[in-house]
mmCIF file of C-alpha atoms in Angstrom:
data_model
loop_
_atom_site.group_PDB
_atom_site.id
_atom_site.type_symbol
_atom_site.label_atom_id
_atom_site.label_comp_id
_atom_site.label_asym_id
_atom_site.label_seq_id
_atom_site.Cartn_x
_atom_site.Cartn_y
_atom_site.Cartn_z
ATOM 1 C CA UNK A 39 0.165 0.086 0.129
ATOM 2 C CA UNK A 40 3.133 2.186 -0.578
ATOM 3 C CA UNK A 41 1.207 4.097 -3.449
ATOM 4 C CA UNK A 42 1.100 4.093 -7.072
ATOM 5 C CA UNK A 43 5.132 4.037 -7.531
ATOM 6 C CA UNK A 44 5.187 1.564 -10.744
ATOM 7 C CA UNK A 45 8.878 1.316 -10.237
ATOM 8 C CA UNK A 46 9.039 0.105 -6.496
ATOM 9 C CA UNK A 47 9.508 -3.667 -5.745
ATOM 10 C CA UNK A 48 6.096 -5.468 -5.624
ATOM 11 C CA UNK A 49 5.063 -7.596 -2.746
ATOM 12 C CA UNK A 50 4.047 -11.265 -3.376
ATOM 13 C CA UNK A 51 0.489 -11.810 -4.607
ATOM 14 C CA UNK A 52 -1.602 -12.796 -1.828
ATOM 15 C CA UNK A 53 -4.033 -15.807 -2.154
ATOM 16 C CA UNK A 54 -7.328 -13.613 -2.913
ATOM 17 C CA UNK A 55 -5.264 -11.825 -5.814
ATOM 18 C CA UNK A 56 -3.905 -15.116 -7.098
ATOM 19 C CA UNK A 57 -7.235 -16.597 -7.161
ATOM 20 C CA UNK A 58 -8.835 -13.498 -8.789
ATOM 21 C CA UNK A 59 -6.095 -13.757 -11.684
ATOM 22 C CA UNK A 60 -6.472 -17.457 -12.041
ATOM 23 C CA UNK A 61 -10.093 -16.764 -12.745
ATOM 24 C CA UNK A 62 -9.242 -14.340 -15.175
ATOM 25 C CA UNK A 63 -7.125 -16.479 -17.131
ATOM 26 C CA UNK A 64 -9.564 -19.273 -17.238
ATOM 27 C CA UNK A 65 -12.864 -17.369 -17.997
ATOM 28 C CA UNK A 66 -10.849 -15.670 -20.986
ATOM 29 C CA UNK A 67 -9.939 -18.954 -22.272
ATOM 30 C CA UNK A 68 -13.115 -20.162 -22.389
ATOM 31 C CA UNK A 69 -13.851 -16.709 -24.049
ATOM 32 C CA UNK A 70 -11.250 -17.200 -26.883
ATOM 33 C CA UNK A 71 -12.499 -20.636 -27.418
ATOM 34 C CA UNK A 72 -16.110 -19.577 -27.820
ATOM 35 C CA UNK A 73 -15.156 -16.510 -29.785
ATOM 36 C CA UNK A 74 -13.068 -18.826 -32.023
ATOM 37 C CA UNK A 75 -16.114 -20.996 -32.584
ATOM 38 C CA UNK A 76 -18.411 -18.239 -33.241
ATOM 39 C CA UNK A 77 -15.947 -16.369 -35.937
ATOM 40 C CA UNK A 78 -15.316 -19.640 -37.667
ATOM 41 C CA UNK A 79 -19.098 -20.300 -38.224
ATOM 42 C CA UNK A 80 -20.304 -16.388 -38.539
ATOM 43 C CA UNK A 81 -21.995 -15.347 -42.200
ATOM 44 C CA UNK A 82 -21.825 -11.786 -41.185
ATOM 45 C CA UNK A 83 -18.743 -10.128 -42.072
ATOM 46 C CA UNK A 84 -19.219 -7.648 -39.706
ATOM 47 C CA UNK A 85 -19.765 -9.909 -37.217
ATOM 48 C CA UNK A 86 -16.938 -12.201 -37.713
ATOM 49 C CA UNK A 87 -14.652 -9.367 -37.446
ATOM 50 C CA UNK A 88 -16.513 -8.308 -33.813
ATOM 51 C CA UNK A 89 -15.679 -12.129 -32.740
ATOM 52 C CA UNK A 90 -11.943 -11.818 -33.916
ATOM 53 C CA UNK A 91 -11.789 -8.930 -32.088
ATOM 54 C CA UNK A 92 -13.162 -10.314 -28.829
ATOM 55 C CA UNK A 93 -10.691 -13.185 -29.601
ATOM 56 C CA UNK A 94 -7.691 -11.216 -29.921
ATOM 57 C CA UNK A 95 -8.886 -9.033 -26.716
ATOM 58 C CA UNK A 96 -9.265 -12.592 -24.560
ATOM 59 C CA UNK A 97 -5.557 -13.443 -25.857
ATOM 60 C CA UNK A 98 -4.113 -10.088 -24.551
ATOM 61 C CA UNK A 99 -6.132 -10.325 -21.145
ATOM 62 C CA UNK A 100 -4.703 -13.951 -20.804
ATOM 63 C CA UNK A 101 -1.049 -12.626 -21.782
ATOM 64 C CA UNK A 102 -1.484 -9.846 -19.192
ATOM 65 C CA UNK A 103 -2.237 -12.115 -16.238
ATOM 66 C CA UNK A 104 -0.080 -14.943 -17.035
ATOM 67 C CA UNK A 105 2.659 -12.282 -17.130
ATOM 68 C CA UNK A 106 1.927 -10.915 -13.870
ATOM 69 C CA UNK A 107 1.318 -14.549 -12.567
ATOM 70 C CA UNK A 108 5.037 -15.464 -13.748
ATOM 71 C CA UNK A 109 6.513 -12.139 -12.344
ATOM 72 C CA UNK A 110 5.382 -13.575 -9.053
ATOM 73 C CA UNK A 111 7.024 -17.001 -9.835
ATOM 74 C CA UNK A 112 3.755 -18.629 -9.819
ATOM 75 C CA UNK A 113 2.785 -21.001 -12.531
ATOM 76 C CA UNK A 114 -0.398 -19.624 -14.604
ATOM 77 C CA UNK A 115 -3.006 -22.185 -14.928
ATOM 78 C CA UNK A 116 -2.876 -24.694 -17.491
ATOM 79 C CA UNK A 117 -5.823 -24.981 -19.324
ATOM 80 C CA UNK A 118 -6.817 -26.845 -22.159
ATOM 81 C CA UNK A 119 -7.296 -24.493 -25.233
ATOM 82 C CA UNK A 120 -9.382 -27.068 -27.252
ATOM 83 C CA UNK A 121 -9.933 -26.302 -30.794
ATOM 84 C CA UNK A 122 -13.425 -26.018 -32.512
ATOM 85 C CA UNK A 123 -14.626 -28.605 -35.155
ATOM 86 C CA UNK A 124 -13.965 -28.163 -38.931
ATOM 87 C CA UNK A 125 -17.637 -27.002 -39.340
ATOM 88 C CA UNK A 126 -18.616 -23.708 -40.605
ATOM 89 C CA UNK A 127 -22.535 -24.143 -39.883
ATOM 90 C CA UNK A 128 -23.469 -22.583 -37.134
ATOM 91 C CA UNK A 129 -25.919 -24.240 -34.705
ATOM 92 C CA UNK A 130 -26.806 -20.737 -33.093
ATOM 93 C CA UNK A 131 -28.303 -17.674 -35.044
ATOM 94 C CA UNK A 132 -25.888 -14.657 -35.074
ATOM 95 C CA UNK A 133 -28.327 -12.657 -32.751
ATOM 96 C CA UNK A 134 -27.884 -15.352 -30.153
ATOM 97 C CA UNK A 135 -24.230 -15.339 -30.718
ATOM 98 C CA UNK A 136 -23.722 -11.686 -30.192
ATOM 99 C CA UNK A 137 -25.818 -11.644 -27.031
ATOM 100 C CA UNK A 138 -23.939 -14.263 -25.317
ATOM 101 C CA UNK A 139 -20.632 -12.482 -26.055
ATOM 102 C CA UNK A 140 -22.276 -9.407 -24.586
ATOM 103 C CA UNK A 141 -23.268 -11.535 -21.456
ATOM 104 C CA UNK A 142 -19.671 -12.750 -21.025
ATOM 105 C CA UNK A 143 -18.533 -9.221 -21.508
ATOM 106 C CA UNK A 144 -20.690 -7.941 -18.613
ATOM 107 C CA UNK A 145 -19.524 -10.812 -16.730
ATOM 108 C CA UNK A 146 -15.881 -10.007 -17.816
ATOM 109 C CA UNK A 147 -16.378 -6.251 -16.340
ATOM 110 C CA UNK A 148 -18.104 -7.624 -13.222
ATOM 111 C CA UNK A 149 -14.932 -9.811 -12.406
ATOM 112 C CA UNK A 150 -12.328 -6.821 -13.159
ATOM 113 C CA UNK A 151 -14.274 -4.860 -10.580
ATOM 114 C CA UNK A 152 -14.171 -7.340 -7.963
ATOM 115 C CA UNK A 153 -10.185 -7.953 -8.801
ATOM 116 C CA UNK A 154 -9.586 -4.029 -8.461
ATOM 117 C CA UNK A 155 -11.838 -3.456 -5.070
ATOM 118 C CA UNK A 156 -9.976 -6.807 -3.460
ATOM 119 C CA UNK A 157 -6.371 -5.976 -4.287
ATOM 120 C CA UNK A 158 -4.215 -3.912 -2.154
ATOM 121 C CA UNK A 159 -1.174 -3.982 -4.465
ATOM 122 C CA UNK A 160 -1.052 -0.877 -6.059
ATOM 123 C CA UNK A 161 -0.224 -2.238 -9.748
ATOM 124 C CA UNK A 162 -3.097 -4.631 -10.074
ATOM 125 C CA UNK A 163 -5.970 -2.063 -9.870
ATOM 126 C CA UNK A 164 -4.305 0.103 -12.901
ATOM 127 C CA UNK A 165 -4.026 -3.171 -14.995
ATOM 128 C CA UNK A 166 -7.587 -4.516 -14.470
ATOM 129 C CA UNK A 167 -9.035 -1.013 -14.745
ATOM 130 C CA UNK A 168 -7.142 -0.797 -18.420
ATOM 131 C CA UNK A 169 -8.868 -4.180 -19.059
ATOM 132 C CA UNK A 170 -12.022 -2.895 -18.124
ATOM 133 C CA UNK A 171 -11.843 -0.125 -20.284
ATOM 134 C CA UNK A 172 -10.641 -2.439 -23.469
ATOM 135 C CA UNK A 173 -13.511 -4.829 -22.355
ATOM 136 C CA UNK A 174 -16.195 -2.088 -22.108
ATOM 137 C CA UNK A 175 -15.052 -0.571 -25.375
ATOM 138 C CA UNK A 176 -15.479 -4.152 -26.967
ATOM 139 C CA UNK A 177 -19.044 -4.527 -25.462
ATOM 140 C CA UNK A 178 -20.013 -1.103 -26.715
ATOM 141 C CA UNK A 179 -19.077 -1.953 -30.111
ATOM 142 C CA UNK A 180 -21.147 -5.405 -29.737
ATOM 143 C CA UNK A 181 -24.005 -3.350 -28.461
ATOM 144 C CA UNK A 182 -24.205 -0.876 -31.307
ATOM 145 C CA UNK A 183 -23.560 -4.274 -34.046
ATOM 146 C CA UNK A 184 -26.690 -5.431 -32.092
ATOM 147 C CA UNK A 185 -28.652 -2.286 -32.473
ATOM 148 C CA UNK A 186 -27.688 -2.039 -36.082
ATOM 149 C CA UNK A 187 -28.951 -5.475 -37.001
ATOM 150 C CA UNK A 188 -32.078 -5.019 -35.042
ATOM 151 C CA UNK A 189 -30.528 -7.629 -32.516
ATOM 152 C CA UNK A 190 -31.062 -5.772 -29.003
ATOM 153 C CA UNK A 191 -34.555 -4.413 -27.496
ATOM 154 C CA UNK A 192 -34.865 -1.741 -25.033
ATOM 155 C CA UNK A 193 -35.388 -3.133 -21.631
ATOM 156 C CA UNK A 194 -38.794 -2.348 -20.004
ATOM 157 C CA UNK A 195 -39.108 1.181 -18.253
ATOM 158 C CA UNK A 196 -40.671 2.600 -15.384
ATOM 159 C CA UNK A 197 -43.650 4.727 -15.798
ATOM 160 C CA UNK A 198 -42.914 8.274 -16.353
ATOM 161 C CA UNK A 199 -44.515 10.077 -13.728
ATOM 162 C CA UNK A 200 -46.698 12.971 -15.019
ATOM 163 C CA UNK A 201 -45.184 16.476 -14.378
#
């Protein structure tokens, strides 16, 4: 808690910080695999490009978190990457794949907010905030794409009181 001096020596990660970083790696591996499959079967060029952007973001997050663990002499989790089948026929609609991607992005934002609030090491909240910004930008682009294609509905609103 010595402040935000990024050049200072870092104390070892505590158990909570380690578990949050592990969870971040594992969920982004899942996201990477899912988006890789979605990209492979998507027919819409714009949607396919969006899934590739998400896949690249997941790889970046995995690298950032893995590097943080390795710098603390902690082995990152070994998670099976797996491979999608060779099929190019989607079992899901573009609308459903976009919705699931948007939902997972929301979970990623929540996870990073949790990690930021529970870390006492000065460098981790900064890293997680930058990651959260990237996830937010990605989710926002997905929302715009869903609106453009008529795949997002306005949620029910409260009744406006008469003035």
